[in-house]
Amino acid sequence: MRIATTIFLTDETITPVRLAHQLEQRGFAGLYLPEHTHIPVSRDTPYPAGGELPREYGRTLDPFVALAQAAAVTERLALGTGITLIAQHDPIDLAKQIATLDHLSAGRFTLGIGYGWNVEEAADHGVEWSTRRRLGRERLALMRALWAAEPTAYEGEFGSVRASEAYPKPYHPQGPRILIGGAAGPRLFAHIAESADGWLPIGGGGLTESVPHLRTAWEAAGRDPKDLHIVPYAVLPSPGKLARFADLGIEEIVLQLPPAAEPEVLRTLDAYAAYL
């Protein structure tokens, strides 16, 4: 099982360069980073986990800039977002960022996407909350048109792009691996089967019940069962939990690191080394 990590990198934590060095030297498989552009202080939307919103949410580094630093100082470390708030981006700009990072890292990038939970943050980006999922799916389709080998136009409800020269292309012809985050359910699983490579479930709870439903939706869409990636995300590990994931055929997990300065992060990596 590949053991990757995630962390809220901020202006107060270990740096991307130091963390990437340590992960690769210690044999961890990857680094995934979350995204929040800003957190409106009105805080009308409750924190999904309950209680006060942790400080790091409003201080998060831009994941693409941080991952570019990580890519520049490593050779094997996989890089990913967990997750990119796809509805909050201009898709033409985002397609360029992703293709550039994937090209420069020789195909090490995984695009984890999601639709968010903070209504106020999305609204400041001009996102209508009730249509954010349709908007996000369209933006992914538009980006794929720009990544295509030949100039390809895209026309959608929310935006369009002319057939264009758009380089660099992602490292692999099919584009980067794409995982969709979100709570288990028929709608999400249909979206994954239609347009992604797999699922990025936060915490990994309830997978024994939900994974068979995802596999059913995947195969009903004509997808090869071998191609489905299920990557439990932001996991706090235990031997029993990892054994249960292995029994489900899961081959990669992403462990949660504390949003802390270098000494605490390295102590956590020392503790997680038992799972490598």
mmCIF file of C-alpha atoms in Angstrom:
data_model
loop_
_atom_site.group_PDB
_atom_site.id
_atom_site.type_symbol
_atom_site.label_atom_id
_atom_site.label_comp_id
_atom_site.label_asym_id
_atom_site.label_seq_id
_atom_site.Cartn_x
_atom_site.Cartn_y
_atom_site.Cartn_z
ATOM 1 C CA MET A 1 0.000 0.000 0.000
ATOM 2 C CA ARG A 2 1.354 3.412 -0.967
ATOM 3 C CA ILE A 3 1.383 5.857 1.962
ATOM 4 C CA ALA A 4 1.011 9.506 0.976
ATOM 5 C CA THR A 5 0.383 12.526 3.180
ATOM 6 C CA THR A 6 -1.644 15.702 3.309
ATOM 7 C CA ILE A 7 -1.194 18.874 5.323
ATOM 8 C CA PHE A 8 -2.588 22.382 5.545
ATOM 9 C CA LEU A 9 0.602 24.203 4.580
ATOM 10 C CA THR A 10 0.454 27.825 5.732
ATOM 11 C CA ASP A 11 2.748 30.772 6.372
ATOM 12 C CA GLU A 12 3.228 29.344 9.891
ATOM 13 C CA THR A 13 4.092 25.700 9.098
ATOM 14 C CA ILE A 14 6.966 23.677 7.711
ATOM 15 C CA THR A 15 7.784 24.851 4.184
ATOM 16 C CA PRO A 16 6.895 22.902 1.031
ATOM 17 C CA VAL A 17 10.574 22.401 0.187
ATOM 18 C CA ARG A 18 11.538 21.030 3.601
ATOM 19 C CA LEU A 19 8.490 18.769 3.753
ATOM 20 C CA ALA A 20 8.974 17.425 0.234
ATOM 21 C CA HIS A 21 12.628 16.613 0.965
ATOM 22 C CA GLN A 22 11.697 14.766 4.139
ATOM 23 C CA LEU A 23 8.852 12.805 2.535
ATOM 24 C CA GLU A 24 10.964 11.573 -0.354
ATOM 25 C CA GLN A 25 13.949 10.716 1.846
ATOM 26 C CA ARG A 26 11.739 8.734 4.248
ATOM 27 C CA GLY A 27 9.970 6.788 1.508
ATOM 28 C CA PHE A 28 6.496 8.315 1.594
ATOM 29 C CA ALA A 29 4.645 8.071 -1.704
ATOM 30 C CA GLY A 30 3.173 11.531 -2.118
ATOM 31 C CA LEU A 31 2.041 14.945 -0.936
ATOM 32 C CA TYR A 32 -1.512 16.226 -1.421
ATOM 33 C CA LEU A 33 -2.496 19.791 -0.554
ATOM 34 C CA PRO A 34 -5.904 21.370 0.137
ATOM 35 C CA GLU A 35 -7.188 24.694 -1.124
ATOM 36 C CA HIS A 36 -9.048 27.687 0.257
ATOM 37 C CA THR A 37 -8.536 31.046 -1.426
ATOM 38 C CA HIS A 38 -9.961 32.943 1.556
ATOM 39 C CA ILE A 39 -12.395 32.492 4.443
ATOM 40 C CA PRO A 40 -14.969 35.289 4.835
ATOM 41 C CA VAL A 41 -15.071 36.274 8.495
ATOM 42 C CA SER A 42 -18.888 36.367 8.546
ATOM 43 C CA ARG A 43 -18.721 32.554 8.943
ATOM 44 C CA ASP A 44 -22.358 31.976 8.078
ATOM 45 C CA THR A 45 -21.582 28.455 6.846
ATOM 46 C CA PRO A 46 -20.852 26.081 9.749
ATOM 47 C CA TYR A 47 -17.626 24.111 9.759
ATOM 48 C CA PRO A 48 -18.571 20.584 8.593
ATOM 49 C CA ALA A 49 -16.581 18.925 11.384
ATOM 50 C CA GLY A 50 -18.318 21.043 14.016
ATOM 51 C CA GLY A 51 -17.011 23.686 16.390
ATOM 52 C CA GLU A 52 -14.723 26.550 15.499
ATOM 53 C CA LEU A 53 -13.067 26.629 12.117
ATOM 54 C CA PRO A 54 -9.358 25.821 12.595
ATOM 55 C CA ARG A 55 -6.944 28.707 12.107
ATOM 56 C CA GLU A 56 -5.142 27.080 9.168
ATOM 57 C CA TYR A 57 -8.161 27.296 6.847
ATOM 58 C CA GLY A 58 -7.706 31.034 6.407
ATOM 59 C CA ARG A 59 -3.921 30.820 5.972
ATOM 60 C CA THR A 60 -3.554 28.013 3.422
ATOM 61 C CA LEU A 61 -0.840 28.338 0.791
ATOM 62 C CA ASP A 62 -1.832 28.201 -2.853
ATOM 63 C CA PRO A 63 -1.520 24.463 -3.578
ATOM 64 C CA PHE A 64 -0.155 24.809 -7.112
ATOM 65 C CA VAL A 65 2.627 27.179 -6.099
ATOM 66 C CA ALA A 66 3.531 24.993 -3.113
ATOM 67 C CA LEU A 67 3.435 21.791 -5.182
ATOM 68 C CA ALA A 68 5.637 23.394 -7.832
ATOM 69 C CA GLN A 69 8.247 23.994 -5.129
ATOM 70 C CA ALA A 70 7.884 20.391 -3.984
ATOM 71 C CA ALA A 71 8.232 19.118 -7.553
ATOM 72 C CA ALA A 72 11.422 21.103 -8.115
ATOM 73 C CA VAL A 73 13.272 19.472 -5.203
ATOM 74 C CA THR A 74 12.085 15.849 -5.629
ATOM 75 C CA GLU A 75 12.249 13.157 -8.292
ATOM 76 C CA ARG A 76 9.798 10.452 -7.201
ATOM 77 C CA LEU A 77 7.309 12.078 -4.839
ATOM 78 C CA ALA A 78 3.746 12.066 -6.203
ATOM 79 C CA LEU A 79 1.957 15.422 -6.024
ATOM 80 C CA GLY A 80 -1.739 16.136 -5.750
ATOM 81 C CA THR A 81 -4.539 18.411 -4.654
ATOM 82 C CA GLY A 82 -7.026 17.364 -2.057
ATOM 83 C CA ILE A 83 -9.006 19.113 -3.146
ATOM 84 C CA THR A 84 -9.051 21.779 -5.870
ATOM 85 C CA LEU A 85 -12.287 23.775 -5.585
ATOM 86 C CA ILE A 86 -12.869 23.498 -9.291
ATOM 87 C CA ALA A 87 -15.951 25.739 -9.502
ATOM 88 C CA GLN A 88 -13.953 28.641 -8.043
ATOM 89 C CA HIS A 89 -11.395 28.727 -10.881
ATOM 90 C CA ASP A 90 -11.278 30.106 -14.383
ATOM 91 C CA PRO A 91 -10.979 26.790 -16.251
ATOM 92 C CA ILE A 92 -8.645 28.097 -18.965
ATOM 93 C CA ASP A 93 -6.159 29.365 -16.385
ATOM 94 C CA LEU A 94 -6.548 26.229 -14.275
ATOM 95 C CA ALA A 95 -5.962 23.967 -17.280
ATOM 96 C CA LYS A 96 -2.685 25.787 -17.928
ATOM 97 C CA GLN A 97 -1.563 25.509 -14.282
ATOM 98 C CA ILE A 98 -2.318 21.796 -14.129
ATOM 99 C CA ALA A 99 -0.722 20.962 -17.474
ATOM 100 C CA THR A 100 2.404 22.945 -16.594
ATOM 101 C CA LEU A 101 2.820 21.294 -13.183
ATOM 102 C CA ASP A 102 2.169 17.829 -14.604
ATOM 103 C CA HIS A 103 4.570 18.429 -17.509
ATOM 104 C CA LEU A 104 7.374 19.773 -15.327
ATOM 105 C CA SER A 105 6.974 16.983 -12.771
ATOM 106 C CA ALA A 106 7.009 14.244 -15.456
ATOM 107 C CA GLY A 107 3.469 13.116 -14.789
ATOM 108 C CA ARG A 108 3.547 13.029 -10.989
ATOM 109 C CA PHE A 109 0.400 15.126 -10.504
ATOM 110 C CA THR A 110 -3.047 13.933 -9.379
ATOM 111 C CA LEU A 111 -5.944 16.378 -9.632
ATOM 112 C CA GLY A 112 -8.275 15.893 -6.707
ATOM 113 C CA ILE A 113 -11.402 17.992 -7.201
ATOM 114 C CA GLY A 114 -14.418 18.839 -5.093
ATOM 115 C CA TYR A 115 -17.295 21.258 -4.852
ATOM 116 C CA GLY A 116 -16.654 22.836 -1.457
ATOM 117 C CA TRP A 117 -18.627 23.529 1.689
ATOM 118 C CA ASN A 118 -18.163 27.265 2.321
ATOM 119 C CA VAL A 119 -21.033 29.114 0.644
ATOM 120 C CA GLU A 120 -19.554 32.575 1.268
ATOM 121 C CA GLU A 121 -16.165 31.676 -0.201
ATOM 122 C CA ALA A 122 -17.796 30.311 -3.357
ATOM 123 C CA ALA A 123 -20.101 33.337 -3.663
ATOM 124 C CA ASP A 124 -17.119 35.691 -3.732
ATOM 125 C CA HIS A 125 -15.959 33.746 -6.791
ATOM 126 C CA GLY A 126 -19.332 34.303 -8.443
ATOM 127 C CA VAL A 127 -20.463 30.720 -7.871
ATOM 128 C CA GLU A 128 -24.190 30.056 -7.503
ATOM 129 C CA TRP A 129 -24.299 27.375 -4.816
ATOM 130 C CA SER A 130 -27.137 25.331 -6.297
ATOM 131 C CA THR A 131 -25.346 24.921 -9.643
ATOM 132 C CA ARG A 132 -21.768 24.450 -8.411
ATOM 133 C CA ARG A 133 -21.654 20.737 -9.241
ATOM 134 C CA ARG A 134 -22.835 21.258 -12.825
ATOM 135 C CA LEU A 135 -20.423 24.147 -13.128
ATOM 136 C CA GLY A 136 -17.545 22.028 -11.822
ATOM 137 C CA ARG A 137 -18.268 19.169 -14.209
ATOM 138 C CA GLU A 138 -18.386 21.602 -17.134
ATOM 139 C CA ARG A 139 -15.105 23.178 -16.138
ATOM 140 C CA LEU A 140 -13.460 19.777 -16.088
ATOM 141 C CA ALA A 141 -14.819 19.044 -19.564
ATOM 142 C CA LEU A 142 -13.521 22.392 -20.833
ATOM 143 C CA MET A 143 -10.066 21.710 -19.401
ATOM 144 C CA ARG A 144 -9.998 18.335 -21.102
ATOM 145 C CA ALA A 145 -10.733 20.060 -24.404
ATOM 146 C CA LEU A 146 -7.637 22.228 -23.892
ATOM 147 C CA TRP A 147 -5.546 19.181 -22.979
ATOM 148 C CA ALA A 148 -6.601 17.263 -26.089
ATOM 149 C CA ALA A 149 -3.920 16.374 -28.622
ATOM 150 C CA GLU A 150 -5.636 18.353 -31.375
ATOM 151 C CA PRO A 151 -7.319 21.784 -31.038
ATOM 152 C CA THR A 152 -10.765 21.036 -29.618
ATOM 153 C CA ALA A 153 -13.634 23.424 -28.974
ATOM 154 C CA TYR A 154 -15.996 23.176 -26.024
ATOM 155 C CA GLU A 155 -19.404 24.810 -25.625
ATOM 156 C CA GLY A 156 -21.296 24.503 -22.351
ATOM 157 C CA GLU A 157 -23.986 26.098 -20.250
ATOM 158 C CA PHE A 158 -21.486 28.059 -18.161
ATOM 159 C CA GLY A 159 -18.616 28.689 -20.551
ATOM 160 C CA SER A 160 -16.874 27.835 -23.754
ATOM 161 C CA VAL A 161 -13.491 27.783 -25.416
ATOM 162 C CA ARG A 162 -12.566 27.938 -29.069
ATOM 163 C CA ALA A 163 -10.420 25.227 -30.643
ATOM 164 C CA SER A 164 -7.019 26.426 -29.513
ATOM 165 C CA GLU A 165 -3.311 25.784 -29.377
ATOM 166 C CA ALA A 166 -2.757 25.117 -25.685
ATOM 167 C CA TYR A 167 0.626 23.889 -24.513
ATOM 168 C CA PRO A 168 2.200 22.328 -22.571
ATOM 169 C CA LYS A 169 0.026 19.260 -22.551
ATOM 170 C CA PRO A 170 -0.169 17.052 -19.470
ATOM 171 C CA TYR A 171 2.638 14.505 -19.339
ATOM 172 C CA HIS A 172 0.420 11.538 -20.227
ATOM 173 C CA PRO A 173 -1.901 11.715 -23.268
ATOM 174 C CA GLN A 174 -4.962 10.901 -21.140
ATOM 175 C CA GLY A 175 -4.160 13.781 -18.793
ATOM 176 C CA PRO A 176 -3.501 13.663 -15.052
ATOM 177 C CA ARG A 177 -5.250 11.204 -12.786
ATOM 178 C CA ILE A 178 -8.504 12.773 -11.556
ATOM 179 C CA LEU A 179 -10.113 11.880 -8.234
ATOM 180 C CA ILE A 180 -13.375 13.373 -6.972
ATOM 181 C CA GLY A 181 -13.937 14.056 -3.292
ATOM 182 C CA GLY A 182 -17.282 14.051 -1.556
ATOM 183 C CA ALA A 183 -19.689 12.050 0.553
ATOM 184 C CA ALA A 184 -20.807 8.629 -0.650
ATOM 185 C CA GLY A 185 -24.005 8.518 -2.650
ATOM 186 C CA PRO A 186 -25.507 7.589 -6.022
ATOM 187 C CA ARG A 187 -25.053 11.042 -7.549
ATOM 188 C CA LEU A 188 -21.381 11.309 -6.618
ATOM 189 C CA PHE A 189 -20.662 7.756 -7.710
ATOM 190 C CA ALA A 190 -22.332 8.369 -11.079
ATOM 191 C CA HIS A 191 -20.156 11.454 -11.579
ATOM 192 C CA ILE A 192 -17.002 9.505 -10.695
ATOM 193 C CA ALA A 193 -17.887 6.695 -13.099
ATOM 194 C CA GLU A 194 -18.661 9.185 -15.846
ATOM 195 C CA SER A 195 -15.697 11.533 -15.670
ATOM 196 C CA ALA A 196 -12.968 10.568 -13.199
ATOM 197 C CA ASP A 197 -10.453 7.906 -12.258
ATOM 198 C CA GLY A 198 -11.655 7.392 -8.721
ATOM 199 C CA TRP A 199 -12.807 8.629 -5.340
ATOM 200 C CA LEU A 200 -11.060 10.629 -2.596
ATOM 201 C CA PRO A 201 -13.177 9.897 0.526
ATOM 202 C CA ILE A 202 -12.252 11.974 3.577
ATOM 203 C CA GLY A 203 -11.302 9.918 6.625
ATOM 204 C CA GLY A 204 -12.131 6.569 5.104
ATOM 205 C CA GLY A 205 -15.116 5.841 7.345
ATOM 206 C CA GLY A 206 -17.902 3.628 6.032
ATOM 207 C CA LEU A 207 -15.950 2.309 3.061
ATOM 208 C CA THR A 208 -16.950 -1.301 3.675
ATOM 209 C CA GLU A 209 -20.537 -0.310 2.886
ATOM 210 C CA SER A 210 -19.922 2.295 0.181
ATOM 211 C CA VAL A 211 -17.135 0.791 -1.948
ATOM 212 C CA PRO A 212 -19.356 -1.986 -3.403
ATOM 213 C CA HIS A 213 -21.885 0.636 -4.516
ATOM 214 C CA LEU A 214 -19.161 2.660 -6.231
ATOM 215 C CA ARG A 215 -17.829 -0.441 -7.963
ATOM 216 C CA THR A 216 -21.335 -1.272 -9.177
ATOM 217 C CA ALA A 217 -21.782 2.240 -10.630
ATOM 218 C CA TRP A 218 -18.308 2.061 -12.175
ATOM 219 C CA GLU A 219 -18.930 -1.218 -13.949
ATOM 220 C CA ALA A 220 -22.429 -0.154 -15.019
ATOM 221 C CA ALA A 221 -20.769 2.759 -16.841
ATOM 222 C CA GLY A 222 -18.631 0.286 -18.775
ATOM 223 C CA ARG A 223 -15.434 1.064 -16.881
ATOM 224 C CA ASP A 224 -12.768 -1.568 -16.257
ATOM 225 C CA PRO A 225 -12.775 -2.572 -12.559
ATOM 226 C CA LYS A 226 -8.957 -2.535 -12.550
ATOM 227 C CA ASP A 227 -8.956 1.182 -13.374
ATOM 228 C CA LEU A 228 -10.892 2.364 -10.307
ATOM 229 C CA HIS A 229 -8.793 4.236 -7.724
ATOM 230 C CA ILE A 230 -10.134 4.626 -4.191
ATOM 231 C CA VAL A 231 -7.802 6.769 -2.082
ATOM 232 C CA PRO A 232 -8.889 7.385 1.536
ATOM 233 C CA TYR A 233 -7.846 10.913 2.393
ATOM 234 C CA ALA A 234 -6.823 12.761 5.580
ATOM 235 C CA VAL A 235 -6.658 9.453 7.447
ATOM 236 C CA LEU A 236 -5.454 9.140 11.036
ATOM 237 C CA PRO A 237 -3.903 5.675 10.826
ATOM 238 C CA SER A 238 -4.124 2.545 12.929
ATOM 239 C CA PRO A 239 -3.059 -1.003 12.044
ATOM 240 C CA GLY A 240 -6.674 -2.195 12.007
ATOM 241 C CA LYS A 241 -7.801 0.622 9.738
ATOM 242 C CA LEU A 242 -5.073 -0.013 7.182
ATOM 243 C CA ALA A 243 -5.763 -3.755 7.228
ATOM 244 C CA ARG A 244 -9.430 -3.050 6.523
ATOM 245 C CA PHE A 245 -8.494 -0.821 3.585
ATOM 246 C CA ALA A 246 -6.205 -3.528 2.207
ATOM 247 C CA ASP A 247 -9.053 -6.059 2.423
ATOM 248 C CA LEU A 248 -11.101 -3.694 0.237
ATOM 249 C CA GLY A 249 -8.388 -3.701 -2.415
ATOM 250 C CA ILE A 250 -7.247 -0.150 -1.648
ATOM 251 C CA GLU A 251 -3.663 0.461 -2.762
ATOM 252 C CA GLU A 252 -3.044 4.068 -1.648
ATOM 253 C CA ILE A 253 -3.990 6.117 1.400
ATOM 254 C CA VAL A 254 -3.265 9.709 2.384
ATOM 255 C CA LEU A 255 -2.351 10.315 6.035
ATOM 256 C CA GLN A 256 -3.115 13.609 7.780
ATOM 257 C CA LEU A 257 -0.167 15.637 9.064
ATOM 258 C CA PRO A 258 -0.601 18.416 11.635
ATOM 259 C CA PRO A 259 -0.527 22.028 10.339
ATOM 260 C CA ALA A 260 2.538 22.708 12.412
ATOM 261 C CA ALA A 261 6.143 23.840 12.398
ATOM 262 C CA GLU A 262 8.877 21.502 11.228
ATOM 263 C CA PRO A 263 9.703 19.751 14.541
ATOM 264 C CA GLU A 264 6.136 18.557 15.127
ATOM 265 C CA VAL A 265 5.636 17.497 11.509
ATOM 266 C CA LEU A 266 8.864 15.472 11.576
ATOM 267 C CA ARG A 267 7.838 13.774 14.824
ATOM 268 C CA THR A 268 4.586 12.773 13.135
ATOM 269 C CA LEU A 269 6.455 11.420 10.128
ATOM 270 C CA ASP A 270 8.605 9.379 12.529
ATOM 271 C CA ALA A 271 5.432 7.894 14.026
ATOM 272 C CA TYR A 272 3.917 7.204 10.598
ATOM 273 C CA ALA A 273 7.084 5.413 9.447
ATOM 274 C CA ALA A 274 5.726 2.269 11.118
ATOM 275 C CA TYR A 275 3.125 2.050 8.341
ATOM 276 C CA LEU A 276 5.565 2.249 5.423
#
